Amino acid sequence: MKALLETPIDARLEMGKPIVEYSKDWISRQPRATGDEEWACLAEALYFEARGETVKGQFAVAEVIMNRVDSPAFPNSVCGVIHQGTGKRYACQFTYTCDGYEEVIREPRAYQRVAKVAAAMVAGAPRDLTDGATYYHTSHVKPRWASRFAKTASIGVHQFYRKHTQVTSN
């Protein structure tokens, strides 16, 4: 995946990945983001799933989506992950895609902020906030699956999880 983000002001690299600061100040210094279809899907998902979160919380939600792309248990594209199950009311992976409401971006400033987060993630930003999480939920709900998975982080109003990994010995 190639992001079409212009070179960030802070284009330093650490081990081949861009250095990201999880702050409003850092994100505001980044250029206006544009990109391809994968970027657009991620930006939209972040807007509807995490626009009210801190920048760190937005990156954490983006990590889950990107971790799913890399997992054989999910579709292998950002758009595929986000739209998995769409069309079946409340059977989708991301509620905004199947809640019956039209997706309308009413907060352009919030969208521009999450679009920058999406661009950084598509460009290969580090994924070190959620310890490999592939699931999350807000603290306002208690999904049945949460008790079966390992909780990896709590950031803002979101709880992050991954499936337990079994260690086998030879």
Coordinates of N, CA, C and O in Angstrom, one line a residue:
M1 N 0.8 -1.2 0.0 CA 0.0 0.0 0.0 C 0.9 1.2 0.0 O 1.8 1.3 0.8
K2 N 0.6 2.2 -0.8 CA 1.4 3.4 -0.9 C 0.5 4.5 -0.5 O -0.6 4.8 -1.1
A3 N 0.9 5.2 0.5 CA 0.1 6.4 0.9 C 0.5 7.6 0.0 O 1.6 7.7 -0.4
L4 N -0.5 8.4 -0.2 CA -0.3 9.6 -1.0 C -0.1 10.8 -0.2 O -0.4 11.9 -0.6
L5 N 0.3 10.6 1.1 CA 0.5 11.7 2.0 C 1.8 12.4 1.6 O 2.8 11.8 1.3
E6 N 1.8 13.8 1.6 CA 3.0 14.5 1.4 C 4.0 14.2 2.5 O 3.6 13.7 3.5
T7 N 5.2 14.6 2.3 CA 6.2 14.3 3.3 C 5.9 15.1 4.6 O 5.7 16.3 4.5
P8 N 5.8 14.4 5.7 CA 5.5 15.1 7.0 C 6.6 16.1 7.4 O 7.7 15.9 7.0
I9 N 6.3 17.1 8.2 CA 7.3 18.0 8.7 C 8.4 17.2 9.4 O 9.5 17.4 9.2
D10 N 7.9 16.3 10.2 CA 8.9 15.4 10.9 C 9.0 14.1 10.2 O 8.3 13.2 10.5
A11 N 9.9 14.1 9.2 CA 10.0 12.9 8.4 C 11.2 12.0 8.9 O 11.7 11.2 8.1
R12 N 11.6 12.1 10.1 CA 12.7 11.2 10.6 C 12.2 9.8 10.6 O 11.0 9.6 10.7
L13 N 13.1 8.9 10.5 CA 12.7 7.5 10.5 C 13.4 6.8 11.6 O 14.5 7.2 12.0
E14 N 12.8 5.8 12.2 CA 13.3 5.0 13.2 C 13.1 3.5 12.8 O 12.0 3.1 12.6
M15 N 14.2 2.8 12.5 CA 14.1 1.5 12.0 C 13.2 1.4 10.8 O 12.4 0.5 10.6
G16 N 13.3 2.4 9.9 CA 12.6 2.4 8.6 C 11.1 2.8 8.7 O 10.4 2.8 7.7
K17 N 10.6 3.2 9.9 CA 9.2 3.6 10.0 C 9.2 5.1 10.5 O 10.1 5.5 11.2
P18 N 8.2 5.8 10.0 CA 8.1 7.2 10.5 C 7.9 7.3 12.0 O 7.3 6.5 12.6
I19 N 8.5 8.4 12.5 CA 8.4 8.6 14.0 C 7.1 9.4 14.1 O 6.8 10.4 13.5
V20 N 6.2 8.9 15.0 CA 4.9 9.5 15.2 C 4.8 10.0 16.7 O 5.2 9.3 17.6
E21 N 4.3 11.2 16.9 CA 4.0 11.7 18.2 C 2.4 11.7 18.3 O 1.8 12.2 17.4
Y22 N 1.9 11.1 19.4 CA 0.5 11.0 19.5 C -0.1 12.2 20.2 O -0.6 12.1 21.3
S23 N 0.0 13.3 19.5 CA -0.5 14.6 20.1 C -1.2 15.4 19.0 O -0.9 15.3 17.8
K24 N -2.0 16.3 19.5 CA -2.7 17.2 18.6 C -1.7 18.1 17.9 O -1.9 18.5 16.7
D25 N -0.7 18.5 18.6 CA 0.3 19.4 18.1 C 1.0 18.7 16.9 O 1.2 19.3 15.8
W26 N 1.4 17.5 17.1 CA 2.1 16.8 16.0 C 1.2 16.6 14.8 O 1.6 16.9 13.7
I27 N 0.0 16.2 15.0 CA -1.0 15.9 13.9 C -1.3 17.2 13.2 O -1.4 17.3 12.0
S28 N -1.4 18.4 13.9 CA -1.7 19.6 13.3 C -0.5 20.1 12.4 O -0.8 20.9 11.5
R29 N 0.7 19.7 12.7 CA 1.8 20.1 11.9 C 1.9 19.3 10.6 O 2.7 19.6 9.7
Q30 N 1.2 18.2 10.5 CA 1.2 17.4 9.3 C 0.4 18.0 8.2 O -0.6 18.7 8.4
P31 N 0.9 17.8 6.9 CA 0.2 18.4 5.8 C -1.2 17.8 5.6 O -1.5 16.7 6.1
R32 N -2.1 18.5 4.9 CA -3.4 18.0 4.6 C -3.2 16.6 3.9 O -2.4 16.4 3.0
A33 N -4.0 15.7 4.3 CA -3.9 14.3 3.8 C -4.8 14.0 2.6 O -6.0 14.5 2.7
T34 N -4.3 13.3 1.7 CA -5.1 12.7 0.6 C -4.6 11.4 0.3 O -3.5 11.0 0.8
G35 N -5.3 10.6 -0.4 CA -4.8 9.2 -0.6 C -5.7 8.4 -1.6 O -6.6 8.9 -2.2
D36 N -5.4 7.1 -1.6 CA -6.1 6.2 -2.4 C -7.3 5.7 -1.7 O -7.7 6.1 -0.7
E37 N -7.9 4.6 -2.3 CA -9.1 4.1 -1.7 C -8.9 3.5 -0.3 O -9.7 3.6 0.5
E38 N -7.8 2.8 -0.1 CA -7.5 2.2 1.2 C -7.4 3.3 2.2 O -7.9 3.2 3.3
W39 N -6.7 4.4 1.9 CA -6.6 5.6 2.8 C -8.0 6.1 3.1 O -8.4 6.4 4.3
A40 N -8.8 6.3 2.1 CA -10.2 6.8 2.2 C -11.0 6.0 3.1 O -11.8 6.5 4.0
C41 N -10.9 4.6 3.0 CA -11.7 3.7 3.8 C -11.3 3.9 5.3 O -12.1 3.9 6.2
L42 N -9.9 3.9 5.5 CA -9.4 4.1 6.9 C -9.8 5.4 7.5 O -10.3 5.5 8.6
A43 N -9.7 6.5 6.7 CA -10.1 7.8 7.2 C -11.6 7.8 7.6 O -12.0 8.4 8.7
E44 N -12.4 7.3 6.8 CA -13.8 7.2 7.1 C -14.1 6.4 8.3 O -14.9 6.8 9.2
A45 N -13.5 5.3 8.4 CA -13.7 4.4 9.6 C -13.3 5.2 10.9 O -14.0 5.1 11.9
L46 N -12.1 5.8 10.8 CA -11.6 6.6 12.0 C -12.6 7.7 12.3 O -12.8 8.0 13.5
Y47 N -13.2 8.4 11.3 CA -14.1 9.4 11.6 C -15.3 8.9 12.4 O -15.7 9.5 13.4
F48 N -15.9 7.8 11.9 CA -17.1 7.3 12.5 C -16.9 6.5 13.8 O -17.8 6.4 14.6
E49 N -15.7 6.0 13.9 CA -15.4 5.1 15.1 C -14.6 5.8 16.2 O -14.7 5.4 17.3
A50 N -13.8 6.9 15.8 CA -12.9 7.4 16.8 C -12.7 8.9 16.8 O -11.8 9.4 17.4
R51 N -13.5 9.7 16.1 CA -13.2 11.1 15.9 C -13.2 11.8 17.2 O -12.5 12.8 17.4
G52 N -13.9 11.3 18.2 CA -14.0 12.0 19.5 C -12.8 11.6 20.5 O -12.7 12.1 21.6
E53 N -12.0 10.7 20.0 CA -10.9 10.2 20.8 C -9.7 11.1 20.7 O -9.6 12.0 19.8
T54 N -8.7 10.9 21.6 CA -7.5 11.7 21.5 C -6.8 11.2 20.2 O -7.1 10.1 19.6
V55 N -5.7 11.8 19.8 CA -4.9 11.4 18.7 C -4.4 10.0 18.9 O -4.4 9.1 18.1
K56 N -3.9 9.7 20.1 CA -3.4 8.4 20.5 C -4.5 7.4 20.4 O -4.3 6.3 19.8
G57 N -5.8 7.7 20.8 CA -6.9 6.8 20.7 C -7.2 6.5 19.2 O -7.6 5.4 18.8
Q58 N -7.1 7.5 18.4 CA -7.4 7.4 16.9 C -6.3 6.5 16.3 O -6.7 5.6 15.5
F59 N -5.1 6.6 16.7 CA -4.0 5.7 16.2 C -4.3 4.3 16.6 O -4.0 3.4 15.9
A60 N -4.7 4.2 17.9 CA -5.0 2.8 18.4 C -6.1 2.1 17.6 O -5.9 0.9 17.3
V61 N -7.1 2.8 17.3 CA -8.2 2.2 16.5 C -7.7 1.8 15.1 O -8.0 0.8 14.6
A62 N -6.9 2.7 14.5 CA -6.3 2.5 13.2 C -5.4 1.2 13.3 O -5.4 0.4 12.3
E63 N -4.7 1.1 14.4 CA -3.8 -0.1 14.5 C -4.6 -1.4 14.4 O -4.2 -2.4 13.8
V64 N -5.8 -1.4 15.1 CA -6.6 -2.6 15.0 C -7.0 -3.0 13.6 O -6.9 -4.1 13.2
I65 N -7.4 -2.0 12.8 CA -7.7 -2.2 11.4 C -6.5 -2.7 10.6 O -6.7 -3.7 9.9
M66 N -5.4 -2.1 10.8 CA -4.2 -2.5 10.1 C -3.7 -3.9 10.5 O -3.3 -4.7 9.7
N67 N -3.9 -4.2 11.8 CA -3.5 -5.5 12.3 C -4.4 -6.6 11.7 O -4.0 -7.7 11.4
R68 N -5.7 -6.2 11.5 CA -6.6 -7.2 10.8 C -6.2 -7.4 9.4 O -6.3 -8.5 8.9
V69 N -5.8 -6.3 8.7 CA -5.4 -6.5 7.3 C -4.2 -7.5 7.2 O -4.2 -8.3 6.3
D70 N -3.3 -7.5 8.2 CA -2.2 -8.4 8.2 C -2.5 -9.8 8.7 O -1.7 -10.7 8.7
S71 N -3.7 -10.0 9.3 CA -4.1 -11.3 9.9 C -4.8 -12.2 8.8 O -5.7 -11.7 8.1
P72 N -4.4 -13.4 8.8 CA -5.1 -14.3 7.8 C -6.6 -14.6 8.2 O -7.4 -15.1 7.4
A73 N -7.0 -14.2 9.4 CA -8.4 -14.3 9.8 C -9.4 -13.3 9.3 O -10.6 -13.4 9.5
F74 N -8.8 -12.3 8.6 CA -9.6 -11.2 8.1 C -9.3 -10.9 6.7 O -8.3 -11.4 6.2
P75 N -10.1 -10.1 6.0 CA -9.8 -9.7 4.6 C -8.4 -9.0 4.6 O -7.9 -8.5 5.6
N76 N -7.8 -9.1 3.4 CA -6.4 -8.6 3.3 C -6.3 -7.1 2.7 O -5.2 -6.8 2.2
S77 N -7.3 -6.3 2.9 CA -7.3 -4.9 2.5 C -8.0 -4.1 3.5 O -8.9 -4.6 4.3
V78 N -7.6 -2.8 3.6 CA -8.3 -2.0 4.6 C -9.8 -1.9 4.3 O -10.6 -2.1 5.3
C79 N -10.2 -1.7 3.1 CA -11.6 -1.6 2.8 C -12.3 -2.9 3.0 O -13.4 -2.9 3.5
G80 N -11.6 -4.0 2.7 CA -12.2 -5.3 3.0 C -12.5 -5.6 4.5 O -13.5 -6.1 4.9
V81 N -11.5 -5.2 5.3 CA -11.7 -5.3 6.8 C -12.8 -4.5 7.3 O -13.7 -4.9 8.0
I82 N -12.9 -3.2 6.8 CA -13.9 -2.3 7.3 C -15.3 -2.7 6.9 O -16.2 -2.6 7.7
H83 N -15.4 -3.2 5.7 CA -16.7 -3.5 5.2 C -17.1 -5.0 5.4 O -18.1 -5.4 4.8
Q84 N -16.3 -5.8 6.1 CA -16.6 -7.2 6.3 C -18.0 -7.3 7.1 O -18.2 -6.7 8.1
G85 N -18.9 -8.0 6.5 CA -20.2 -8.2 7.1 C -21.2 -7.0 6.8 O -22.4 -7.1 7.2
T86 N -20.8 -6.0 6.1 CA -21.7 -4.9 5.8 C -22.9 -5.4 5.0 O -22.7 -6.2 4.1
G87 N -24.0 -4.9 5.3 CA -25.2 -5.3 4.6 C -26.1 -6.2 5.5 O -27.3 -6.4 5.2
K88 N -25.6 -6.7 6.5 CA -26.3 -7.5 7.5 C -26.4 -6.6 8.8 O -25.4 -6.4 9.5
R89 N -27.6 -6.1 9.1 CA -27.8 -5.2 10.2 C -27.2 -5.8 11.5 O -27.5 -6.8 11.9
Y90 N -26.2 -5.0 12.0 CA -25.5 -5.3 13.2 C -24.8 -6.7 13.2 O -24.4 -7.2 14.2
A91 N -24.4 -7.1 12.0 CA -23.6 -8.3 11.9 C -22.3 -8.0 11.3 O -21.5 -8.8 10.9
C92 N -22.0 -6.7 11.2 CA -20.8 -6.2 10.6 C -19.7 -6.1 11.7 O -20.0 -6.2 12.8
Q93 N -18.5 -5.8 11.2 CA -17.4 -5.6 12.1 C -17.3 -4.2 12.7 O -16.9 -4.0 13.8
F94 N -17.8 -3.2 12.0 CA -17.8 -1.8 12.4 C -19.2 -1.3 12.3 O -19.7 -1.1 11.2
T95 N -19.8 -1.0 13.4 CA -21.2 -0.7 13.5 C -21.7 0.3 12.5 O -22.8 0.3 11.9
Y96 N -20.9 1.4 12.3 CA -21.3 2.5 11.4 C -21.6 2.0 10.0 O -22.4 2.6 9.3
T97 N -21.1 0.8 9.6 CA -21.3 0.3 8.2 C -22.6 -0.4 8.1 O -23.0 -0.8 7.0
C98 N -23.3 -0.7 9.2 CA -24.6 -1.5 9.1 C -25.6 -1.1 10.1 O -26.5 -1.8 10.4
D99 N -25.5 0.2 10.6 CA -26.5 0.6 11.6 C -27.8 1.2 10.9 O -28.7 1.7 11.6
G100 N -27.8 1.3 9.6 CA -29.0 1.8 8.9 C -28.9 3.3 8.7 O -29.8 3.9 8.1
Y101 N -27.9 4.0 9.3 CA -27.8 5.5 9.1 C -26.9 5.8 8.0 O -25.8 5.1 7.8
E102 N -27.2 6.9 7.3 CA -26.3 7.3 6.2 C -25.0 7.9 6.8 O -25.1 8.6 7.8
E103 N -23.9 7.6 6.2 CA -22.6 8.1 6.7 C -22.4 9.5 6.1 O -22.1 9.6 4.9
V104 N -22.6 10.5 6.9 CA -22.4 11.9 6.5 C -21.3 12.5 7.4 O -21.4 12.5 8.6
I105 N -20.3 13.1 6.8 CA -19.2 13.7 7.5 C -19.7 15.2 7.8 O -19.7 16.0 6.8
R106 N -20.0 15.5 9.0 CA -20.5 16.8 9.4 C -19.5 17.6 10.1 O -19.8 18.8 10.4
E107 N -18.4 17.1 10.4 CA -17.3 17.8 11.1 C -16.0 17.8 10.3 O -15.2 16.9 10.5
P108 N -15.9 18.7 9.3 CA -14.7 18.6 8.4 C -13.4 18.7 9.1 O -12.4 18.1 8.7
R109 N -13.3 19.5 10.2 CA -12.0 19.6 10.9 C -11.6 18.2 11.6 O -10.5 17.8 11.5
A110 N -12.6 17.6 12.2 CA -12.4 16.3 12.8 C -12.0 15.3 11.7 O -11.1 14.4 11.9
Y111 N -12.6 15.4 10.5 CA -12.3 14.5 9.4 C -10.8 14.7 8.9 O -10.1 13.7 8.7
Q112 N -10.4 16.0 8.8 CA -9.0 16.2 8.4 C -8.0 15.7 9.4 O -7.0 15.2 9.0
R113 N -8.3 15.7 10.7 CA -7.4 15.2 11.7 C -7.3 13.7 11.5 O -6.2 13.1 11.5
V114 N -8.4 13.0 11.4 CA -8.4 11.5 11.3 C -7.8 11.1 9.9 O -7.2 10.0 9.8
A115 N -8.0 11.9 8.9 CA -7.4 11.6 7.6 C -5.9 11.6 7.7 O -5.2 10.8 7.0
K116 N -5.3 12.5 8.5 CA -3.8 12.5 8.7 C -3.4 11.3 9.5 O -2.3 10.7 9.2
V117 N -4.2 10.9 10.4 CA -3.8 9.6 11.2 C -3.9 8.5 10.2 O -3.0 7.6 10.1
A118 N -4.9 8.4 9.3 CA -5.0 7.3 8.3 C -3.8 7.3 7.4 O -3.3 6.3 7.1
A119 N -3.4 8.5 6.9 CA -2.3 8.6 6.0 C -1.0 8.1 6.7 O -0.2 7.4 6.1
A120 N -0.8 8.5 7.9 CA 0.4 8.0 8.6 C 0.4 6.5 8.8 O 1.4 5.8 8.6
M121 N -0.8 5.9 9.1 CA -0.9 4.5 9.2 C -0.7 3.7 7.9 O 0.1 2.7 7.9
V122 N -1.2 4.2 6.9 CA -1.1 3.6 5.6 C 0.4 3.7 5.1 O 0.9 2.8 4.4
A123 N 1.1 4.8 5.5 CA 2.5 5.0 5.2 C 3.4 4.1 6.0 O 4.6 4.1 5.8
G124 N 2.9 3.4 7.0 CA 3.7 2.5 7.8 C 4.1 3.0 9.2 O 5.1 2.5 9.7
A125 N 3.3 3.8 9.7 CA 3.5 4.3 11.1 C 3.6 3.1 12.0 O 3.0 2.0 11.8
P126 N 4.4 3.2 13.1 CA 4.5 2.1 14.1 C 3.2 1.7 14.7 O 2.3 2.5 14.8
R127 N 3.1 0.4 15.0 CA 1.9 -0.1 15.7 C 2.3 -0.6 17.0 O 2.3 -1.9 17.2
D128 N 2.5 0.2 18.0 CA 3.0 -0.2 19.3 C 2.1 0.2 20.4 O 2.5 0.1 21.6
L129 N 0.9 0.6 20.1 CA 0.0 1.1 21.2 C -0.9 -0.1 21.8 O -1.3 0.0 22.9
T130 N -1.3 -1.0 20.9 CA -2.3 -2.0 21.3 C -1.8 -3.4 21.5 O -2.5 -4.4 21.7
D131 N -0.5 -3.6 21.3 CA 0.1 -4.9 21.5 C -0.5 -6.0 20.6 O -0.9 -7.1 21.0
G132 N -0.7 -5.6 19.3 CA -1.2 -6.6 18.4 C -2.7 -6.8 18.4 O -3.2 -7.8 17.8
A133 N -3.5 -5.9 19.0 CA -4.9 -6.1 19.1 C -5.6 -6.1 17.7 O -5.2 -5.4 16.8
T134 N -6.6 -7.0 17.6 CA -7.4 -7.1 16.4 C -8.9 -6.9 16.7 O -9.7 -7.0 15.8
Y135 N -9.2 -6.5 17.9 CA -10.5 -6.2 18.4 C -10.5 -5.1 19.3 O -9.6 -4.8 20.0
Y136 N -11.6 -4.3 19.4 CA -11.8 -3.3 20.4 C -13.3 -3.0 20.6 O -14.1 -3.4 19.7
H137 N -13.6 -2.4 21.6 CA -15.0 -1.9 21.9 C -14.9 -0.7 22.8 O -13.9 -0.5 23.5
T138 N -16.0 0.0 22.9 CA -16.0 1.2 23.8 C -16.3 0.6 25.2 O -16.9 -0.5 25.4
S139 N -16.0 1.4 26.2 CA -16.2 0.9 27.6 C -17.7 1.0 27.9 O -18.1 0.5 29.0
H140 N -18.5 1.5 27.0 CA -20.0 1.6 27.3 C -20.7 0.3 27.0 O -21.8 0.1 27.3
V141 N -20.0 -0.7 26.4 CA -20.6 -2.0 26.1 C -19.7 -3.1 26.6 O -18.6 -2.9 26.9
K142 N -20.3 -4.3 26.7 CA -19.6 -5.5 27.2 C -19.9 -6.6 26.2 O -20.8 -7.4 26.5
P143 N -19.2 -6.7 25.1 CA -19.5 -7.8 24.1 C -19.1 -9.1 24.7 O -18.2 -9.3 25.5
R144 N -19.9 -10.1 24.3 CA -19.6 -11.5 24.8 C -18.2 -12.0 24.5 O -17.6 -12.7 25.3
W145 N -17.7 -11.6 23.4 CA -16.4 -12.1 22.9 C -15.2 -11.6 23.8 O -14.2 -12.2 23.9
A146 N -15.4 -10.4 24.5 CA -14.4 -9.8 25.3 C -13.8 -10.7 26.3 O -12.6 -10.7 26.6
S147 N -14.6 -11.5 27.0 CA -14.1 -12.4 28.0 C -13.2 -13.6 27.5 O -12.5 -14.2 28.2
R148 N -13.4 -13.8 26.2 CA -12.6 -14.9 25.6 C -11.2 -14.4 25.0 O -10.4 -15.3 24.7
F149 N -11.0 -13.1 25.0 CA -9.8 -12.6 24.4 C -8.9 -11.9 25.4 O -9.4 -11.6 26.5
A150 N -7.6 -11.8 25.1 CA -6.7 -11.1 26.0 C -6.8 -9.6 25.8 O -6.6 -9.1 24.7
K151 N -7.0 -8.9 26.9 CA -7.1 -7.5 26.9 C -5.6 -7.0 26.8 O -4.8 -7.3 27.6
T152 N -5.4 -6.1 25.8 CA -4.0 -5.6 25.6 C -3.8 -4.2 25.9 O -2.7 -3.8 26.2
A153 N -4.9 -3.4 25.9 CA -4.7 -1.9 26.2 C -6.1 -1.3 26.5 O -7.1 -1.8 26.1
S154 N -6.0 -0.2 27.2 CA -7.2 0.6 27.4 C -6.8 2.1 27.1 O -5.9 2.6 27.8
I155 N -7.3 2.6 26.0 CA -6.9 4.0 25.6 C -8.2 4.8 25.4 O -9.0 4.4 24.5
G156 N -8.4 5.8 26.1 CA -9.6 6.6 26.0 C -10.8 5.8 26.4 O -10.8 5.1 27.4
V157 N -11.8 5.8 25.6 CA -13.0 5.0 25.8 C -13.0 3.7 25.2 O -14.0 3.0 25.2
H158 N -11.9 3.3 24.6 CA -11.8 2.0 23.9 C -10.9 1.0 24.7 O -9.9 1.3 25.3
Q159 N -11.4 -0.3 24.7 CA -10.7 -1.4 25.2 C -10.2 -2.2 24.1 O -11.0 -2.5 23.1
F160 N -9.0 -2.7 24.1 CA -8.4 -3.4 23.0 C -8.0 -4.9 23.4 O -7.6 -5.1 24.5
Y161 N -8.2 -5.8 22.4 CA -8.0 -7.2 22.7 C -7.4 -7.9 21.5 O -7.5 -7.5 20.3
R162 N -6.8 -9.1 21.7 CA -6.4 -10.0 20.7 C -6.8 -11.4 21.2 O -6.9 -11.6 22.4
K163 N -6.9 -12.3 20.2 CA -7.2 -13.7 20.6 C -6.0 -14.2 21.4 O -4.9 -13.9 21.2
H164 N -6.4 -15.0 22.4 CA -5.3 -15.6 23.2 C -4.4 -16.5 22.3 O -4.9 -17.1 21.4
T165 N -3.1 -16.4 22.5 CA -2.2 -17.2 21.7 C -1.8 -18.4 22.5 O -1.5 -18.3 23.7
Q166 N -1.9 -19.6 21.9 CA -1.5 -20.8 22.7 C 0.0 -21.0 22.4 O 0.4 -21.0 21.2
V167 N 0.7 -21.3 23.4 CA 2.1 -21.6 23.3 C 2.2 -23.2 23.3 O 1.7 -23.8 24.2
T168 N 2.9 -23.7 22.3 CA 3.1 -25.1 22.3 C 4.5 -25.4 22.5 O 5.4 -24.7 22.1
S169 N 4.8 -26.4 23.3 CA 6.2 -26.8 23.5 C 6.5 -28.1 22.7 O 5.6 -29.0 22.6
N170 N 7.7 -28.2 22.3 CA 8.1 -29.4 21.5 C 8.8 -30.4 22.4 O 9.4 -30.2 23.3

